[in-house]
mmCIF file of C-alpha atoms in Angstrom:
data_model
loop_
_atom_site.group_PDB
_atom_site.id
_atom_site.type_symbol
_atom_site.label_atom_id
_atom_site.label_comp_id
_atom_site.label_asym_id
_atom_site.label_seq_id
_atom_site.Cartn_x
_atom_site.Cartn_y
_atom_site.Cartn_z
ATOM 1 C CA UNK A 1412 39.791 -9.068 13.247
ATOM 2 C CA UNK A 1413 40.225 -5.380 13.111
ATOM 3 C CA UNK A 1414 37.493 -2.280 14.418
ATOM 4 C CA UNK A 1415 37.367 -2.381 10.689
ATOM 5 C CA UNK A 1416 35.741 -5.791 10.040
ATOM 6 C CA UNK A 1417 33.941 -5.742 13.085
ATOM 7 C CA UNK A 1418 31.615 -3.007 12.029
ATOM 8 C CA UNK A 1419 31.703 -4.150 8.020
ATOM 9 C CA UNK A 1420 30.322 -7.379 9.563
ATOM 10 C CA UNK A 1421 27.745 -5.382 11.707
ATOM 11 C CA UNK A 1422 26.628 -3.601 8.993
ATOM 12 C CA UNK A 1423 26.132 -6.236 7.066
ATOM 13 C CA UNK A 1424 24.009 -8.078 9.485
ATOM 14 C CA UNK A 1425 21.711 -4.929 10.567
ATOM 15 C CA UNK A 1426 21.513 -4.906 6.600
ATOM 16 C CA UNK A 1427 19.836 -8.612 6.728
ATOM 17 C CA UNK A 1428 17.839 -7.543 9.147
ATOM 18 C CA UNK A 1429 16.472 -3.631 7.994
ATOM 19 C CA UNK A 1430 15.492 -5.836 4.718
ATOM 20 C CA UNK A 1431 13.500 -8.677 6.799
ATOM 21 C CA UNK A 1432 11.541 -5.723 7.966
ATOM 22 C CA UNK A 1433 10.626 -4.759 4.598
ATOM 23 C CA UNK A 1434 9.483 -8.225 4.061
ATOM 24 C CA UNK A 1435 7.542 -8.421 7.126
ATOM 25 C CA UNK A 1436 5.731 -5.408 6.811
ATOM 26 C CA UNK A 1437 4.814 -5.644 2.669
ATOM 27 C CA UNK A 1438 2.758 -8.636 3.852
ATOM 28 C CA UNK A 1439 0.886 -7.012 7.364
ATOM 29 C CA UNK A 1440 -0.058 -3.801 5.007
ATOM 30 C CA UNK A 1441 -1.292 -3.508 1.357
ATOM 31 C CA UNK A 1442 -0.616 0.203 0.473
ATOM 32 C CA UNK A 1443 2.753 -0.499 2.237
ATOM 33 C CA UNK A 1444 3.430 -3.626 0.310
ATOM 34 C CA UNK A 1445 3.081 -1.772 -3.000
ATOM 35 C CA UNK A 1446 4.876 1.032 -1.929
ATOM 36 C CA UNK A 1447 7.462 -1.057 -1.302
ATOM 37 C CA UNK A 1448 7.757 -2.740 -4.367
ATOM 38 C CA UNK A 1449 7.966 0.738 -6.215
ATOM 39 C CA UNK A 1450 11.349 1.621 -3.803
ATOM 40 C CA UNK A 1451 12.619 -1.867 -4.379
ATOM 41 C CA UNK A 1452 12.386 -1.897 -7.615
ATOM 42 C CA UNK A 1453 15.014 0.829 -7.771
ATOM 43 C CA UNK A 1454 16.912 -0.437 -5.481
ATOM 44 C CA UNK A 1455 17.541 -3.718 -7.016
ATOM 45 C CA UNK A 1456 18.442 -2.875 -10.522
ATOM 46 C CA UNK A 1457 19.287 0.627 -10.171
ATOM 47 C CA UNK A 1458 16.679 2.608 -12.032
ATOM 48 C CA UNK A 1459 16.426 6.128 -12.148
ATOM 49 C CA UNK A 1460 12.167 5.541 -11.565
ATOM 50 C CA UNK A 1461 9.750 2.558 -10.038
ATOM 51 C CA UNK A 1462 6.403 2.349 -10.232
ATOM 52 C CA UNK A 1463 3.471 0.430 -9.515
ATOM 53 C CA UNK A 1464 -0.150 -0.315 -11.483
ATOM 54 C CA UNK A 1465 -2.973 -2.024 -10.054
ATOM 55 C CA UNK A 1466 -5.821 -3.401 -11.569
ATOM 56 C CA UNK A 1467 -9.010 -1.879 -11.138
ATOM 57 C CA UNK A 1468 -11.037 -4.356 -12.742
ATOM 58 C CA UNK A 1469 -9.678 -6.709 -15.478
ATOM 59 C CA UNK A 1470 -7.930 -4.870 -18.138
ATOM 60 C CA UNK A 1471 -7.309 -2.185 -16.707
ATOM 61 C CA UNK A 1472 -4.271 -0.924 -14.661
ATOM 62 C CA UNK A 1473 -4.240 2.807 -12.559
ATOM 63 C CA UNK A 1474 -0.074 3.674 -11.438
ATOM 64 C CA UNK A 1475 -0.447 4.947 -8.392
ATOM 65 C CA UNK A 1476 2.402 4.146 -6.160
ATOM 66 C CA UNK A 1477 5.994 6.156 -7.428
ATOM 67 C CA UNK A 1478 9.294 5.720 -6.188
ATOM 68 C CA UNK A 1479 12.314 7.903 -7.217
ATOM 69 C CA UNK A 1480 9.135 10.094 -9.498
ATOM 70 C CA UNK A 1481 9.936 14.142 -10.172
ATOM 71 C CA UNK A 1482 6.189 15.061 -11.070
ATOM 72 C CA UNK A 1483 2.968 13.942 -10.827
ATOM 73 C CA UNK A 1484 2.741 13.259 -14.799
ATOM 74 C CA UNK A 1485 2.066 9.642 -13.905
ATOM 75 C CA UNK A 1486 0.007 9.742 -10.598
ATOM 76 C CA UNK A 1487 -3.768 7.629 -11.146
ATOM 77 C CA UNK A 1488 -2.567 7.045 -15.676
ATOM 78 C CA UNK A 1489 -5.212 4.519 -16.450
ATOM 79 C CA UNK A 1490 -3.595 1.886 -18.540
ATOM 80 C CA UNK A 1491 -5.599 -0.806 -20.923
ATOM 81 C CA UNK A 1492 -4.745 -3.247 -21.925
ATOM 82 C CA UNK A 1493 -2.425 -3.835 -25.001
ATOM 83 C CA UNK A 1494 -2.099 0.032 -24.630
ATOM 84 C CA UNK A 1495 1.715 1.437 -23.433
ATOM 85 C CA UNK A 1496 4.904 -0.904 -21.889
ATOM 86 C CA UNK A 1497 1.951 -1.808 -19.134
ATOM 87 C CA UNK A 1498 -0.578 -2.712 -21.255
ATOM 88 C CA UNK A 1499 0.996 -4.781 -23.332
ATOM 89 C CA UNK A 1500 2.436 -7.081 -20.208
ATOM 90 C CA UNK A 1501 -1.561 -7.255 -19.536
ATOM 91 C CA UNK A 1502 -1.898 -8.676 -23.483
ATOM 92 C CA UNK A 1503 0.985 -10.743 -22.968
ATOM 93 C CA UNK A 1504 1.204 -12.007 -19.423
ATOM 94 C CA UNK A 1505 5.080 -11.668 -19.649
ATOM 95 C CA UNK A 1506 8.030 -9.130 -19.357
ATOM 96 C CA UNK A 1507 8.192 -5.902 -21.802
ATOM 97 C CA UNK A 1508 11.234 -3.903 -22.421
ATOM 98 C CA UNK A 1509 11.861 -1.026 -24.550
ATOM 99 C CA UNK A 1510 15.111 0.499 -24.553
ATOM 100 C CA UNK A 1511 13.332 4.184 -25.585
ATOM 101 C CA UNK A 1512 9.908 4.740 -24.828
ATOM 102 C CA UNK A 1513 8.981 7.302 -27.095
ATOM 103 C CA UNK A 1514 10.234 5.819 -30.326
ATOM 104 C CA UNK A 1515 10.054 2.500 -29.750
ATOM 105 C CA UNK A 1516 7.527 0.419 -32.461
ATOM 106 C CA UNK A 1517 6.891 -2.408 -30.243
ATOM 107 C CA UNK A 1518 4.440 -0.738 -28.095
ATOM 108 C CA UNK A 1519 1.521 2.007 -28.408
ATOM 109 C CA UNK A 1520 2.098 5.861 -27.873
ATOM 110 C CA UNK A 1521 -0.827 6.673 -25.747
ATOM 111 C CA UNK A 1522 1.323 7.408 -22.954
ATOM 112 C CA UNK A 1523 4.062 9.747 -24.631
ATOM 113 C CA UNK A 1524 3.267 13.426 -23.490
ATOM 114 C CA UNK A 1525 2.980 11.430 -20.074
ATOM 115 C CA UNK A 1526 6.819 9.692 -20.271
ATOM 116 C CA UNK A 1527 8.483 12.807 -22.006
ATOM 117 C CA UNK A 1528 6.786 15.090 -19.205
ATOM 118 C CA UNK A 1529 8.523 12.249 -16.288
ATOM 119 C CA UNK A 1530 11.790 13.104 -18.632
ATOM 120 C CA UNK A 1531 11.772 8.607 -18.897
ATOM 121 C CA UNK A 1532 13.151 6.895 -22.042
ATOM 122 C CA UNK A 1533 13.867 3.008 -21.273
ATOM 123 C CA UNK A 1534 11.661 1.062 -20.011
ATOM 124 C CA UNK A 1535 10.890 -3.034 -17.865
ATOM 125 C CA UNK A 1536 7.278 -3.539 -17.150
ATOM 126 C CA UNK A 1537 6.422 -7.338 -15.478
ATOM 127 C CA UNK A 1538 2.998 -8.414 -14.198
ATOM 128 C CA UNK A 1539 2.666 -9.012 -10.596
ATOM 129 C CA UNK A 1540 0.509 -12.255 -9.656
ATOM 130 C CA UNK A 1541 -1.442 -13.778 -7.315
ATOM 131 C CA UNK A 1542 -3.106 -16.776 -6.983
ATOM 132 C CA UNK A 1543 -2.909 -17.009 -11.005
ATOM 133 C CA UNK A 1544 -3.810 -14.071 -11.571
ATOM 134 C CA UNK A 1545 -2.237 -10.705 -12.758
ATOM 135 C CA UNK A 1546 -3.385 -8.109 -10.361
ATOM 136 C CA UNK A 1547 -0.710 -5.506 -11.241
ATOM 137 C CA UNK A 1548 2.249 -3.968 -12.905
ATOM 138 C CA UNK A 1549 5.246 -3.408 -11.556
ATOM 139 C CA UNK A 1550 7.677 -0.675 -13.670
ATOM 140 C CA UNK A 1551 11.451 0.286 -14.340
ATOM 141 C CA UNK A 1552 12.305 3.154 -15.522
ATOM 142 C CA UNK A 1553 15.812 4.722 -16.686
ATOM 143 C CA UNK A 1554 15.673 8.295 -18.345
ATOM 144 C CA UNK A 1555 18.621 7.964 -20.749
ATOM 145 C CA UNK A 1556 18.170 5.444 -23.775
ATOM 146 C CA UNK A 1557 19.517 1.783 -22.076
ATOM 147 C CA UNK A 1558 19.317 -1.965 -22.812
ATOM 148 C CA UNK A 1559 17.571 -3.758 -19.809
ATOM 149 C CA UNK A 1560 19.187 -6.875 -19.783
ATOM 150 C CA UNK A 1561 18.469 -11.142 -19.087
ATOM 151 C CA UNK A 1562 19.849 -10.361 -15.639
ATOM 152 C CA UNK A 1563 17.507 -7.258 -14.654
ATOM 153 C CA UNK A 1564 14.392 -8.888 -16.179
ATOM 154 C CA UNK A 1565 15.439 -11.718 -13.365
ATOM 155 C CA UNK A 1566 15.635 -9.486 -10.787
ATOM 156 C CA UNK A 1567 12.170 -7.745 -11.663
ATOM 157 C CA UNK A 1568 10.694 -11.009 -11.821
ATOM 158 C CA UNK A 1569 11.719 -12.188 -8.133
ATOM 159 C CA UNK A 1570 10.724 -8.428 -7.373
ATOM 160 C CA UNK A 1571 7.278 -9.322 -8.794
ATOM 161 C CA UNK A 1572 7.190 -12.539 -7.338
ATOM 162 C CA UNK A 1573 7.602 -11.208 -3.965
ATOM 163 C CA UNK A 1574 5.123 -8.556 -3.921
ATOM 164 C CA UNK A 1575 2.949 -10.819 -5.448
ATOM 165 C CA UNK A 1576 3.184 -12.809 -1.950
ATOM 166 C CA UNK A 1577 3.098 -10.035 -0.499
ATOM 167 C CA UNK A 1578 -0.380 -8.935 -1.715
ATOM 168 C CA UNK A 1579 -1.819 -12.589 -1.566
ATOM 169 C CA UNK A 1580 -0.841 -12.252 2.631
ATOM 170 C CA UNK A 1581 -2.331 -9.163 3.122
ATOM 171 C CA UNK A 1582 -6.105 -9.649 0.907
ATOM 172 C CA UNK A 1583 -6.020 -12.691 3.515
ATOM 173 C CA UNK A 1584 -5.504 -9.696 5.985
ATOM 174 C CA UNK A 1585 -8.097 -7.917 4.841
ATOM 175 C CA UNK A 1586 -10.669 -10.028 3.896
ATOM 176 C CA UNK A 1587 -14.255 -9.385 4.810
ATOM 177 C CA UNK A 1588 -14.806 -10.643 8.382
ATOM 178 C CA UNK A 1589 -18.120 -11.551 8.577
ATOM 179 C CA UNK A 1590 -17.605 -13.789 6.131
ATOM 180 C CA UNK A 1591 -14.552 -15.311 7.216
ATOM 181 C CA UNK A 1592 -15.063 -19.309 9.478
ATOM 182 C CA UNK A 1593 -14.265 -18.708 13.143
ATOM 183 C CA UNK A 1594 -11.628 -22.054 12.235
ATOM 184 C CA UNK A 1595 -9.912 -20.430 9.433
ATOM 185 C CA UNK A 1596 -9.304 -17.455 11.898
ATOM 186 C CA UNK A 1597 -7.706 -19.450 15.094
ATOM 187 C CA UNK A 1598 -5.551 -21.025 11.981
ATOM 188 C CA UNK A 1599 -4.325 -17.280 10.295
ATOM 189 C CA UNK A 1600 -4.257 -16.435 13.907
ATOM 190 C CA UNK A 1601 -1.479 -19.113 15.148
ATOM 191 C CA UNK A 1602 0.552 -19.335 11.965
ATOM 192 C CA UNK A 1603 0.502 -15.388 12.508
ATOM 193 C CA UNK A 1604 1.559 -15.496 15.102
ATOM 194 C CA UNK A 1605 4.226 -18.524 15.312
ATOM 195 C CA UNK A 1606 6.113 -17.440 11.768
ATOM 196 C CA UNK A 1607 5.223 -13.929 12.172
ATOM 197 C CA UNK A 1608 5.490 -13.185 15.620
ATOM 198 C CA UNK A 1609 8.646 -15.196 16.220
ATOM 199 C CA UNK A 1610 10.773 -13.347 13.264
ATOM 200 C CA UNK A 1611 9.922 -10.183 15.568
ATOM 201 C CA UNK A 1612 11.173 -11.734 18.521
ATOM 202 C CA UNK A 1613 14.481 -13.213 16.882
ATOM 203 C CA UNK A 1614 15.336 -9.597 14.873
ATOM 204 C CA UNK A 1615 14.203 -7.764 18.851
ATOM 205 C CA UNK A 1616 17.368 -10.178 20.382
ATOM 206 C CA UNK A 1617 19.134 -10.005 17.465
ATOM 207 C CA UNK A 1618 19.406 -5.375 17.969
ATOM 208 C CA UNK A 1619 19.644 -5.687 22.225
ATOM 209 C CA UNK A 1620 22.903 -7.909 21.003
ATOM 210 C CA UNK A 1621 24.453 -5.745 18.775
ATOM 211 C CA UNK A 1622 24.321 -2.669 21.049
ATOM 212 C CA UNK A 1623 26.868 -3.999 22.992
ATOM 213 C CA UNK A 1624 29.060 -4.462 20.177
ATOM 214 C CA UNK A 1625 28.356 -1.047 18.420
ATOM 215 C CA UNK A 1626 28.653 1.730 21.336
ATOM 216 C CA UNK A 1627 31.679 2.297 19.472
ATOM 217 C CA UNK A 1628 30.357 3.073 16.257
ATOM 218 C CA UNK A 1629 27.683 6.220 15.867
ATOM 219 C CA UNK A 1630 26.400 5.510 12.774
ATOM 220 C CA UNK A 1631 26.043 1.867 13.015
ATOM 221 C CA UNK A 1632 23.824 2.801 16.664
ATOM 222 C CA UNK A 1633 21.573 5.433 15.151
ATOM 223 C CA UNK A 1634 20.490 2.811 12.389
ATOM 224 C CA UNK A 1635 20.415 0.118 15.590
ATOM 225 C CA UNK A 1636 17.324 2.839 17.359
ATOM 226 C CA UNK A 1637 15.813 2.719 13.834
ATOM 227 C CA UNK A 1638 16.034 -0.835 13.455
ATOM 228 C CA UNK A 1639 13.798 -0.819 16.716
ATOM 229 C CA UNK A 1640 11.861 1.426 15.979
ATOM 230 C CA UNK A 1641 10.910 -0.335 13.461
ATOM 231 C CA UNK A 1642 9.924 -3.961 14.364
ATOM 232 C CA UNK A 1643 8.455 -1.930 17.637
ATOM 233 C CA UNK A 1644 5.667 -0.782 14.930
ATOM 234 C CA UNK A 1645 5.277 -4.227 13.135
ATOM 235 C CA UNK A 1646 4.644 -5.535 16.665
ATOM 236 C CA UNK A 1647 1.711 -3.536 17.311
ATOM 237 C CA UNK A 1648 0.993 -4.022 13.148
ATOM 238 C CA UNK A 1649 0.910 -7.314 13.570
ATOM 239 C CA UNK A 1650 -1.189 -7.038 17.504
ATOM 240 C CA UNK A 1651 -3.498 -5.252 15.186
ATOM 241 C CA UNK A 1652 -3.682 -8.645 12.771
ATOM 242 C CA UNK A 1653 -4.472 -11.039 15.685
ATOM 243 C CA UNK A 1654 -6.891 -8.447 16.914
ATOM 244 C CA UNK A 1655 -8.737 -8.003 13.954
ATOM 245 C CA UNK A 1656 -8.417 -12.101 13.246
ATOM 246 C CA UNK A 1657 -10.375 -11.882 16.650
ATOM 247 C CA UNK A 1658 -14.703 -12.858 16.461
ATOM 248 C CA UNK A 1659 -16.573 -9.692 17.345
ATOM 249 C CA UNK A 1660 -19.784 -8.998 17.347
ATOM 250 C CA UNK A 1661 -21.543 -7.899 14.321
ATOM 251 C CA UNK A 1662 -22.661 -4.140 15.411
ATOM 252 C CA UNK A 1663 -19.044 -3.843 16.928
ATOM 253 C CA UNK A 1664 -16.910 -5.152 13.427
ATOM 254 C CA UNK A 1665 -17.661 -2.256 11.189
ATOM 255 C CA UNK A 1666 -16.001 0.504 14.114
ATOM 256 C CA UNK A 1667 -13.641 -1.636 15.033
ATOM 257 C CA UNK A 1668 -12.090 -2.440 11.243
ATOM 258 C CA UNK A 1669 -12.393 1.850 10.105
ATOM 259 C CA UNK A 1670 -10.380 2.393 14.356
ATOM 260 C CA UNK A 1671 -8.474 -0.415 12.594
ATOM 261 C CA UNK A 1672 -7.521 1.565 9.042
ATOM 262 C CA UNK A 1673 -7.139 4.657 11.270
ATOM 263 C CA UNK A 1674 -4.236 3.278 13.394
ATOM 264 C CA UNK A 1675 -2.711 1.600 10.003
ATOM 265 C CA UNK A 1676 -2.940 4.380 8.331
ATOM 266 C CA UNK A 1677 -1.020 7.093 11.437
ATOM 267 C CA UNK A 1678 1.321 3.868 11.195
ATOM 268 C CA UNK A 1679 2.199 4.126 7.927
ATOM 269 C CA UNK A 1680 2.458 8.038 7.286
ATOM 270 C CA UNK A 1681 3.022 9.375 10.575
ATOM 271 C CA UNK A 1682 -0.265 12.227 10.144
ATOM 272 C CA UNK A 1683 -2.641 11.573 12.958
ATOM 273 C CA UNK A 1684 -5.316 10.309 12.665
ATOM 274 C CA UNK A 1685 -8.477 9.432 14.720
ATOM 275 C CA UNK A 1686 -11.780 7.236 14.191
ATOM 276 C CA UNK A 1687 -15.026 8.961 16.022
ATOM 277 C CA UNK A 1688 -17.802 7.062 16.792
ATOM 278 C CA UNK A 1689 -20.694 10.371 17.131
ATOM 279 C CA UNK A 1690 -23.861 7.043 18.023
ATOM 280 C CA UNK A 1691 -24.477 3.796 17.913
ATOM 281 C CA UNK A 1692 -25.627 2.567 14.391
ATOM 282 C CA UNK A 1693 -27.308 -0.230 13.559
ATOM 283 C CA UNK A 1694 -25.831 -3.529 11.591
ATOM 284 C CA UNK A 1695 -25.236 -3.506 8.209
ATOM 285 C CA UNK A 1696 -25.190 -6.490 5.794
ATOM 286 C CA UNK A 1697 -22.093 -7.110 4.296
ATOM 287 C CA UNK A 1698 -22.269 -5.432 0.773
ATOM 288 C CA UNK A 1699 -23.019 -1.979 2.670
ATOM 289 C CA UNK A 1700 -20.494 -3.077 5.469
ATOM 290 C CA UNK A 1701 -18.103 -3.375 2.606
ATOM 291 C CA UNK A 1702 -19.103 -0.437 0.919
ATOM 292 C CA UNK A 1703 -18.125 1.995 3.715
ATOM 293 C CA UNK A 1704 -15.143 0.118 4.540
ATOM 294 C CA UNK A 1705 -13.827 0.808 0.865
ATOM 295 C CA UNK A 1706 -14.771 4.719 1.416
ATOM 296 C CA UNK A 1707 -12.750 5.003 3.747
ATOM 297 C CA UNK A 1708 -10.131 3.250 2.687
ATOM 298 C CA UNK A 1709 -10.246 5.553 -0.270
ATOM 299 C CA UNK A 1710 -10.593 8.375 1.572
ATOM 300 C CA UNK A 1711 -7.065 7.873 3.518
ATOM 301 C CA UNK A 1712 -5.653 6.397 0.136
ATOM 302 C CA UNK A 1713 -6.024 10.493 -1.359
ATOM 303 C CA UNK A 1714 -5.175 12.062 1.586
ATOM 304 C CA UNK A 1715 -1.418 9.895 1.326
ATOM 305 C CA UNK A 1716 -1.247 10.607 -1.777
ATOM 306 C CA UNK A 1717 -2.282 14.127 -2.511
ATOM 307 C CA UNK A 1718 -3.495 16.479 0.317
ATOM 308 C CA UNK A 1719 0.102 17.132 2.546
ATOM 309 C CA UNK A 1720 -2.354 16.913 5.652
ATOM 310 C CA UNK A 1721 -1.026 17.508 8.945
ATOM 311 C CA UNK A 1722 -4.196 15.525 10.545
ATOM 312 C CA UNK A 1723 -6.907 13.523 9.447
ATOM 313 C CA UNK A 1724 -11.036 12.863 11.211
ATOM 314 C CA UNK A 1725 -12.587 9.839 10.420
ATOM 315 C CA UNK A 1726 -16.227 10.237 11.693
ATOM 316 C CA UNK A 1727 -18.903 7.013 12.283
ATOM 317 C CA UNK A 1728 -22.932 8.085 12.600
ATOM 318 C CA UNK A 1729 -26.784 7.291 12.077
ATOM 319 C CA UNK A 1730 -28.582 9.854 9.440
ATOM 320 C CA UNK A 1731 -30.849 10.468 7.222
ATOM 321 C CA UNK A 1732 -32.410 7.058 8.024
ATOM 322 C CA UNK A 1733 -29.003 4.993 7.181
ATOM 323 C CA UNK A 1734 -25.242 4.961 8.587
ATOM 324 C CA UNK A 1735 -22.763 7.517 6.905
ATOM 325 C CA UNK A 1736 -18.959 7.716 7.057
ATOM 326 C CA UNK A 1737 -17.145 10.659 6.482
ATOM 327 C CA UNK A 1738 -12.666 11.365 5.881
ATOM 328 C CA UNK A 1739 -11.738 15.087 6.667
ATOM 329 C CA UNK A 1740 -8.098 16.105 6.494
ATOM 330 C CA UNK A 1741 -6.904 19.448 6.485
ATOM 331 C CA UNK A 1742 -4.836 19.173 3.430
ATOM 332 C CA UNK A 1743 -3.364 21.917 1.022
ATOM 333 C CA UNK A 1744 -2.003 19.098 -1.768
ATOM 334 C CA UNK A 1745 -5.420 18.196 -3.722
ATOM 335 C CA UNK A 1746 -4.729 19.904 -7.376
ATOM 336 C CA UNK A 1747 -7.050 17.839 -9.106
ATOM 337 C CA UNK A 1748 -10.789 18.261 -9.157
ATOM 338 C CA UNK A 1749 -12.226 15.846 -6.208
ATOM 339 C CA UNK A 1750 -14.519 13.247 -7.141
ATOM 340 C CA UNK A 1751 -12.832 12.227 -10.674
ATOM 341 C CA UNK A 1752 -10.277 9.166 -9.872
ATOM 342 C CA UNK A 1753 -10.828 6.156 -10.908
ATOM 343 C CA UNK A 1754 -11.214 4.722 -7.480
ATOM 344 C CA UNK A 1755 -14.174 7.057 -6.920
ATOM 345 C CA UNK A 1756 -15.891 6.541 -9.668
ATOM 346 C CA UNK A 1757 -16.140 2.615 -8.475
ATOM 347 C CA UNK A 1758 -17.250 3.370 -5.242
ATOM 348 C CA UNK A 1759 -19.906 6.411 -6.056
ATOM 349 C CA UNK A 1760 -21.812 3.480 -8.881
ATOM 350 C CA UNK A 1761 -21.624 0.919 -5.880
ATOM 351 C CA UNK A 1762 -23.695 3.132 -3.823
ATOM 352 C CA UNK A 1763 -26.118 3.924 -6.239
ATOM 353 C CA UNK A 1764 -26.804 0.125 -6.448
ATOM 354 C CA UNK A 1765 -27.622 0.710 -2.830
ATOM 355 C CA UNK A 1766 -29.751 3.650 -3.024
ATOM 356 C CA UNK A 1767 -26.529 5.309 -1.290
ATOM 357 C CA UNK A 1768 -24.175 8.002 -2.131
ATOM 358 C CA UNK A 1769 -20.429 9.125 -2.081
ATOM 359 C CA UNK A 1770 -19.327 12.538 -2.729
ATOM 360 C CA UNK A 1771 -15.461 14.601 -2.144
ATOM 361 C CA UNK A 1772 -15.532 18.144 -2.012
ATOM 362 C CA UNK A 1773 -13.100 20.797 -0.787
ATOM 363 C CA UNK A 1774 -13.129 22.534 2.378
ATOM 364 C CA UNK A 1775 -12.991 26.214 2.223
ATOM 365 C CA UNK A 1776 -10.110 26.320 4.757
ATOM 366 C CA UNK A 1777 -8.160 23.870 2.598
ATOM 367 C CA UNK A 1778 -8.407 20.214 3.475
ATOM 368 C CA UNK A 1779 -11.628 17.741 1.804
ATOM 369 C CA UNK A 1780 -13.975 16.040 3.177
ATOM 370 C CA UNK A 1781 -15.416 12.500 1.223
ATOM 371 C CA UNK A 1782 -18.787 11.045 2.229
ATOM 372 C CA UNK A 1783 -20.372 7.514 2.204
ATOM 373 C CA UNK A 1784 -24.324 6.667 3.178
ATOM 374 C CA UNK A 1785 -26.218 4.342 3.041
ATOM 375 C CA UNK A 1786 -29.712 3.551 4.015
ATOM 376 C CA UNK A 1787 -29.938 0.683 6.461
ATOM 377 C CA UNK A 1788 -32.141 -2.495 5.196
ATOM 378 C CA UNK A 1789 -35.803 -2.623 4.791
ATOM 379 C CA UNK A 1790 -37.180 -5.810 6.188
#
């Protein structure tokens, strides 16, 4: 075999390993799965842009994850059932395609301005289904009129199927710890260890073997080093998932979960995120705990999407006969008015029903601070 053929063979092997790594990371983190789906749409069917909308509530999707876009005109766009191509997918439960969005007679046109602003024309949207229900929508778009053929639809449906599986696994990993049964935790730990752990070990062995064969090919050696780092990060994520599934006492559940979200955010974004517990906090019921966790997740998500921050601090502390979490960043990229997103409005409503509150304010010296407070349960 010639040197050129060796390079081609090793490149193909590396490509397969990178593909396995992408699928693996997608199963460990919901945000990574959705980000990856938007990117995979472009790579799979050669689209100029790919994006994903999540269902925030029945009949309403919000576009959050994008790849290949040039503007923010579609960011956080709310798509009700029946409106535009995504709303038609929600209504029909099947793929919808148009050769030119703004002139198509088969869809409504509430979002023509946003589509024009992004410079899109042909578009294909398919439902992402988990447990028999549409949970998100995957879009592919071109910047000129074109026909998405049946093969493109089939490949998009395959991507959507992978995304649905990843979201189901991520949902299991995020299951509230106070509601999980000890036996189920042990079963999930064993399954993750035996399947994902074995896959990581296999990839690591193949990487080490390939190092010996590609020393004379700097390009492949660089890809190997990148893959090695990704495998190490995935192994860390797996260890965190296994730790999260282990039993923890109620008073430790909240700080442990917040610390895990900080580590996941830092691994995903490369932005340092530090968790600080300023004082011991009393145990909370499942509903109040879930709200504070959701607030931290929303705060970190906002930082990831908008802030261009160099650091984030998440604090947990007792406050005003209750418990408060604070997510503070030093970013400069939050252009929209704080507190106007659907996620924050939903959190505020949940907090109000518990007698608590949620706020997001722009700091005077740049950055934003999100605060969520809930009162203690009265005996």
